[in-house]
Amino acid sequence: MSANDRPMGQQTKTSATHESAFLKACRREPVPHTPVWFMRQAGRSLPEYLKVREGIGMLDSCMMPELVAEITMQPVRRHKVDAAIYFSDIVVPLKAIGIDLDIKPGVGPVVADPIRTRADLARLRDLTPEDVSYVTEAVGLLIAELGATPLIGFAGAPFTLASYLVEGGPSRNHEHTKAMMYGDPELWADLLDRLADITGAFLKVQIEAGASAVQLFDSWVGALSPADYRRSVLPASAKVFDAVAPYGVPRIHFGVGTGELLGLMGEAGADVVGVDWRVPLDEAARRVGPGKALQGNLDPAVLFAPTAAVEQKTREVLDAAAGLEGHIFNLGHGVMPSMDPDALTRLVAHVHEQTAR
């Protein structure tokens, strides 16, 4: 690929973020210290977030570029993390193409008319950059302020999006989702394929606006067996990763309860596999295999313990990561709303101090 053919957003050796600890770790290169960022670091536990979001609905806030930029920057300023994560929600691209949904406080995304039949697929039209022009604007604002700090683009994976669309909202057992997956595999495959196109387009918008990496969240895929994942999910996730591969930015894949799926999630095309807190990183590396960096994986609940206990558990994570080709320190899931922000700030400083080379 020539320089003239290189897609916008592709990382070059002269880009401001190229030599950041975060991107070096993604590329499995030597780092000055283990980079740190936290899933759901933008919002939830920060008083400054609650202040700027007061009276503004979640989906509305995701469509206000200046507000998105401010919320995304807040944890970077406060915690000194090594990367920013774009503030959004996994259902934003679905809302952008006209799906009737809302995010209800204390519940999560709720879809007015679930997708259950082939005729319903017609409601899932292609996503265009114009549908999410506010994303392009917000990323532009962020790149100007972040400088050498990378911005991670954000999207929900096809399976998790499908589970919300089919169930109509969050589900503990995914009854309707699995009924479609097992009972009408052709419809299921077509649904996930269409969602893969939408998700790929959403990530492309963020990369072309300047995101340095992307993370695909598959929050609910831990509900599946490895055989079901390989047959019914992996092709769609791979399609998303293939769609953004030409940009040359690191691709991160994360799911909850995915210990048995780690190898398959890497096989889907991720450069970095996120690991929740249930599997030690050295064992996760064995399951994933060579050629991938890992991200994780301190249990978020540990942050409620005294500082000495947090440091002890952090050391266990760092020790398990000692032999990895590349490691990005993160929680094993997202920041909890009631978490003390100062505990996160101390954790970042501690990891940086303990791993400085």
XYZ file of C-alpha atoms in Angstrom:
357
model
C 0.000 0.000 0.000
C 1.497 3.346 -1.009
C 1.360 6.449 1.159
C -1.207 7.925 -1.195
C -3.392 4.843 -0.876
C -3.205 4.650 2.917
C -6.654 5.101 4.493
C -7.133 8.060 6.781
C -6.508 7.142 10.404
C -3.836 4.529 9.718
C -0.975 4.725 12.179
C 2.375 5.739 10.704
C 5.769 5.973 12.348
C 5.445 9.744 12.308
C 2.000 9.965 13.897
C 1.810 11.637 17.296
C 0.629 8.490 19.075
C 2.814 5.898 17.340
C 5.471 5.776 20.067
C 2.977 5.769 22.953
C 3.313 2.988 25.515
C -0.212 1.827 24.703
C 0.364 1.338 20.981
C 3.798 -0.182 21.578
C 2.186 -2.770 23.855
C -0.504 -3.474 21.253
C 2.274 -4.114 18.734
C 4.099 -6.313 21.282
C 7.114 -3.995 21.338
C 9.216 -2.999 24.380
C 7.496 -0.336 26.497
C 8.789 2.250 29.014
C 6.126 1.059 31.444
C 3.034 -1.122 31.314
C 0.277 1.079 29.845
C -2.979 1.422 31.756
C -6.520 2.346 30.821
C -9.879 1.248 32.219
C -13.027 0.090 30.509
C -15.847 2.501 31.389
C -13.281 5.000 32.653
C -15.206 7.749 30.876
C -18.109 8.475 33.230
C -19.935 6.549 35.930
C -17.636 7.002 38.918
C -16.490 10.573 38.249
C -18.283 13.479 39.947
C -17.331 15.759 37.041
C -19.084 13.329 34.702
C -22.261 13.309 36.769
C -22.209 17.100 36.757
C -21.960 17.537 32.969
C -24.479 14.731 32.314
C -27.079 16.098 34.728
C -30.473 16.217 33.036
C -29.166 14.748 29.754
C -30.214 11.284 28.595
C -27.501 8.757 27.780
C -28.212 8.519 24.061
C -28.600 12.288 23.786
C -25.219 12.761 25.440
C -23.608 10.409 22.901
C -24.772 12.700 20.083
C -23.344 15.940 21.511
C -19.735 16.230 20.238
C -18.452 18.758 22.751
C -19.972 16.797 25.640
C -18.553 13.509 24.313
C -15.106 15.091 24.057
C -15.306 16.486 27.589
C -16.436 13.169 29.099
C -13.784 11.210 27.181
C -11.064 13.572 28.418
C -12.073 13.574 32.100
C -10.341 10.300 33.108
C -7.268 11.194 31.053
C -6.868 14.422 32.998
C -7.669 12.897 36.381
C -6.053 9.443 36.250
C -3.216 10.020 33.731
C -4.182 6.851 31.878
C -2.230 5.877 28.768
C -5.223 5.884 26.418
C -8.650 7.452 26.104
C -11.726 5.402 25.228
C -14.342 7.124 23.096
C -17.461 7.819 25.158
C -20.439 6.136 23.526
C -22.787 3.187 23.908
C -22.921 -0.010 21.912
C -26.446 0.753 20.653
C -25.560 4.177 19.184
C -25.155 2.865 15.605
C -28.495 1.061 15.894
C -30.186 4.257 17.022
C -28.473 6.089 14.167
C -30.066 3.857 11.537
C -33.533 4.324 12.990
C -34.055 1.446 15.431
C -36.584 2.493 18.071
C -34.671 2.028 21.306
C -33.751 3.826 24.483
C -31.376 3.342 27.385
C -33.421 3.139 30.560
C -31.615 3.981 33.816
C -31.045 0.885 35.898
C -32.097 -1.391 33.046
C -29.992 -0.724 29.946
C -30.880 -0.682 26.238
C -34.541 -1.465 25.552
C -35.779 -2.099 21.994
C -39.424 -1.197 21.304
C -39.952 -3.816 18.571
C -37.555 -6.772 18.849
C -36.184 -8.368 15.696
C -37.571 -11.887 15.486
C -38.402 -12.560 11.782
C -36.741 -12.257 8.399
C -38.989 -9.336 7.534
C -37.552 -7.490 10.532
C -34.084 -7.498 8.946
C -35.206 -4.770 6.560
C -35.065 -2.345 9.493
C -31.289 -2.813 9.688
C -30.126 -0.582 6.847
C -26.506 0.295 6.148
C -24.826 2.870 8.387
C -23.321 5.877 6.600
C -20.846 8.451 7.969
C -23.610 11.046 7.694
C -25.704 9.044 10.160
C -23.056 9.611 12.832
C -21.523 12.943 11.841
C -21.413 13.825 15.533
C -18.890 10.990 16.014
C -16.558 12.437 13.402
C -16.829 15.851 15.015
C -16.239 14.523 18.532
C -13.203 12.467 17.521
C -11.750 15.514 15.784
C -12.116 17.553 18.962
C -10.478 14.782 20.964
C -7.509 14.256 18.661
C -6.747 17.973 18.874
C -6.680 17.844 22.682
C -5.166 14.396 23.269
C -1.938 14.998 21.387
C 0.303 11.959 21.924
C -2.315 10.065 23.966
C -4.098 7.476 21.792
C -7.869 7.366 21.404
C -9.531 3.959 21.323
C -12.593 3.627 19.110
C -15.567 1.726 20.474
C -18.245 -0.636 19.164
C -20.442 -3.505 20.271
C -19.857 -6.891 18.635
C -22.510 -8.464 16.389
C -23.547 -11.140 18.915
C -24.138 -8.687 21.752
C -26.005 -6.265 19.492
C -28.108 -9.155 18.217
C -28.929 -10.258 21.740
C -30.345 -6.824 22.573
C -32.284 -6.652 19.308
C -33.758 -10.145 19.586
C -34.469 -10.118 23.329
C -35.699 -6.526 23.323
C -33.334 -5.639 26.169
C -30.868 -7.194 28.614
C -31.380 -10.891 29.236
C -29.998 -13.340 31.780
C -30.558 -16.501 29.736
C -30.837 -15.217 26.122
C -33.823 -17.447 25.434
C -35.017 -15.719 22.239
C -31.487 -15.228 20.990
C -30.550 -18.889 21.313
C -33.932 -19.982 19.955
C -33.169 -18.089 16.739
C -29.540 -19.217 16.625
C -30.475 -22.905 16.971
C -33.917 -22.871 15.344
C -33.287 -20.662 12.301
C -29.536 -20.605 11.707
C -29.893 -18.955 8.303
C -31.838 -16.022 9.734
C -29.334 -15.804 12.581
C -26.386 -15.768 10.201
C -27.994 -13.057 8.078
C -28.749 -10.966 11.175
C -25.169 -11.146 12.429
C -23.784 -10.500 8.958
C -25.833 -7.332 8.668
C -24.770 -6.226 12.147
C -21.141 -6.893 11.211
C -21.493 -4.459 8.299
C -23.027 -1.812 10.575
C -20.364 -2.296 13.246
C -17.526 -2.226 10.740
C -18.870 1.011 9.268
C -19.146 2.559 12.743
C -15.532 1.692 13.571
C -14.338 3.007 10.195
C -15.870 6.392 10.969
C -13.917 6.581 14.216
C -10.643 5.448 12.658
C -10.937 7.819 9.709
C -11.565 10.667 12.136
C -8.349 9.791 14.007
C -8.832 6.906 16.470
C -5.528 5.081 17.062
C -7.028 1.686 17.960
C -10.451 0.057 18.238
C -12.062 -2.249 20.767
C -14.937 -4.582 20.006
C -17.041 -5.346 23.103
C -18.863 -8.676 23.124
C -20.435 -8.307 26.538
C -22.784 -11.299 26.385
C -20.866 -13.819 24.257
C -19.679 -15.688 27.350
C -23.138 -17.274 27.341
C -22.034 -19.520 24.456
C -20.038 -22.729 24.195
C -16.885 -22.766 22.042
C -18.654 -24.854 19.376
C -21.558 -22.403 19.170
C -19.157 -19.455 19.062
C -17.128 -20.934 16.218
C -20.167 -21.850 14.165
C -22.538 -18.981 14.891
C -20.514 -15.933 15.983
C -16.897 -16.062 14.850
C -17.646 -15.388 11.134
C -19.418 -12.110 11.938
C -16.774 -10.923 14.420
C -14.076 -11.780 11.882
C -15.919 -9.732 9.272
C -15.779 -6.681 11.549
C -12.055 -7.074 12.162
C -11.418 -7.684 8.457
C -13.306 -4.495 7.606
C -10.908 -2.334 9.605
C -7.715 -4.346 8.952
C -6.553 -2.107 6.049
C -6.252 0.856 8.419
C -3.412 -0.788 10.312
C -4.653 0.192 13.785
C -4.599 -2.335 16.649
C -7.828 -4.266 17.109
C -8.853 -5.321 20.631
C -11.513 -7.920 21.425
C -13.130 -8.202 24.856
C -15.930 -10.250 26.355
C -17.123 -11.202 29.826
C -17.018 -14.812 31.016
C -15.061 -15.786 27.911
C -12.338 -17.936 29.457
C -13.301 -20.881 27.238
C -13.457 -18.634 24.162
C -10.166 -16.757 24.419
C -8.423 -18.652 21.647
C -11.396 -18.270 19.323
C -11.683 -14.558 20.062
C -8.078 -14.130 19.017
C -8.723 -16.260 15.952
C -11.492 -13.845 14.945
C -8.803 -11.305 14.079
C -7.929 -9.356 17.201
C -4.379 -8.112 17.720
C -5.078 -7.785 21.450
C -7.356 -10.102 23.436
C -9.024 -8.668 26.528
C -9.235 -11.035 29.493
C -11.714 -10.770 32.340
C -10.639 -11.464 35.932
C -11.539 -15.162 35.977
C -8.470 -16.469 34.116
C -4.885 -15.556 35.096
C -3.007 -13.832 32.294
C -0.338 -16.514 31.959
C -3.042 -19.143 31.471
C -4.918 -16.803 29.120
C -1.748 -16.490 27.044
C -1.574 -20.277 26.749
C -5.181 -20.409 25.564
C -4.828 -17.536 23.107
C -1.518 -18.691 21.655
C 1.426 -16.679 20.333
C 1.259 -13.520 18.280
C -1.300 -11.647 20.390
C -0.990 -9.053 23.134
C -3.262 -9.396 26.162
C -5.253 -6.797 28.062
C -6.447 -7.068 31.662
C -7.313 -8.200 34.174
C -7.695 -6.958 37.770
C -11.068 -7.813 39.314
C -12.907 -4.443 39.535
C -14.201 -5.346 43.007
C -10.623 -5.315 44.305
C -10.680 -1.497 44.070
C -13.048 -1.407 47.060
C -10.394 -3.008 49.280
C -7.685 -1.096 51.202
C -4.763 0.214 49.148
C -2.377 -2.475 50.388
C -4.720 -5.204 49.190
C -5.168 -3.483 45.821
C -1.394 -3.328 45.398
C -1.027 -6.997 46.302
C -3.642 -8.082 43.761
C -2.115 -5.762 41.177
C 1.261 -7.424 41.708
C -0.356 -10.803 41.057
C -1.661 -9.537 37.713
C 1.704 -8.040 36.778
C 3.538 -11.203 37.778
C 1.207 -13.328 35.632
C 1.847 -10.922 32.742
C 5.633 -10.960 33.140
C 6.248 -13.361 30.256
C 3.719 -11.924 27.810
C 4.696 -10.559 24.403
C 2.605 -7.466 25.111
C 0.444 -6.430 28.065
C -1.996 -3.575 28.629
C -3.141 -3.279 32.237
C -6.892 -2.940 32.614
C -9.677 -4.130 34.860
C -11.302 -7.460 34.123
C -14.515 -5.568 33.361
C -15.676 -1.966 33.616
C -15.331 0.662 36.304
C -18.249 0.444 38.746
C -20.363 3.556 39.419
C -19.679 3.501 43.166
C -15.920 3.113 42.794
C -13.680 5.736 44.429
C -11.994 7.678 41.597
C -8.929 8.232 43.773
C -8.412 4.462 43.934
C -8.163 4.400 40.148
C -5.719 7.299 40.126
C -3.533 5.515 42.684
C -3.711 2.297 40.674
C -2.445 3.964 37.493
C 0.466 5.542 39.361
C 1.293 2.244 41.066
C 1.372 0.235 37.824
C 3.523 2.878 36.152
C 5.916 2.926 39.107
C 6.168 -0.851 39.420
C 6.808 -1.425 35.711
C 9.039 1.533 34.828
C 12.008 0.350 32.800
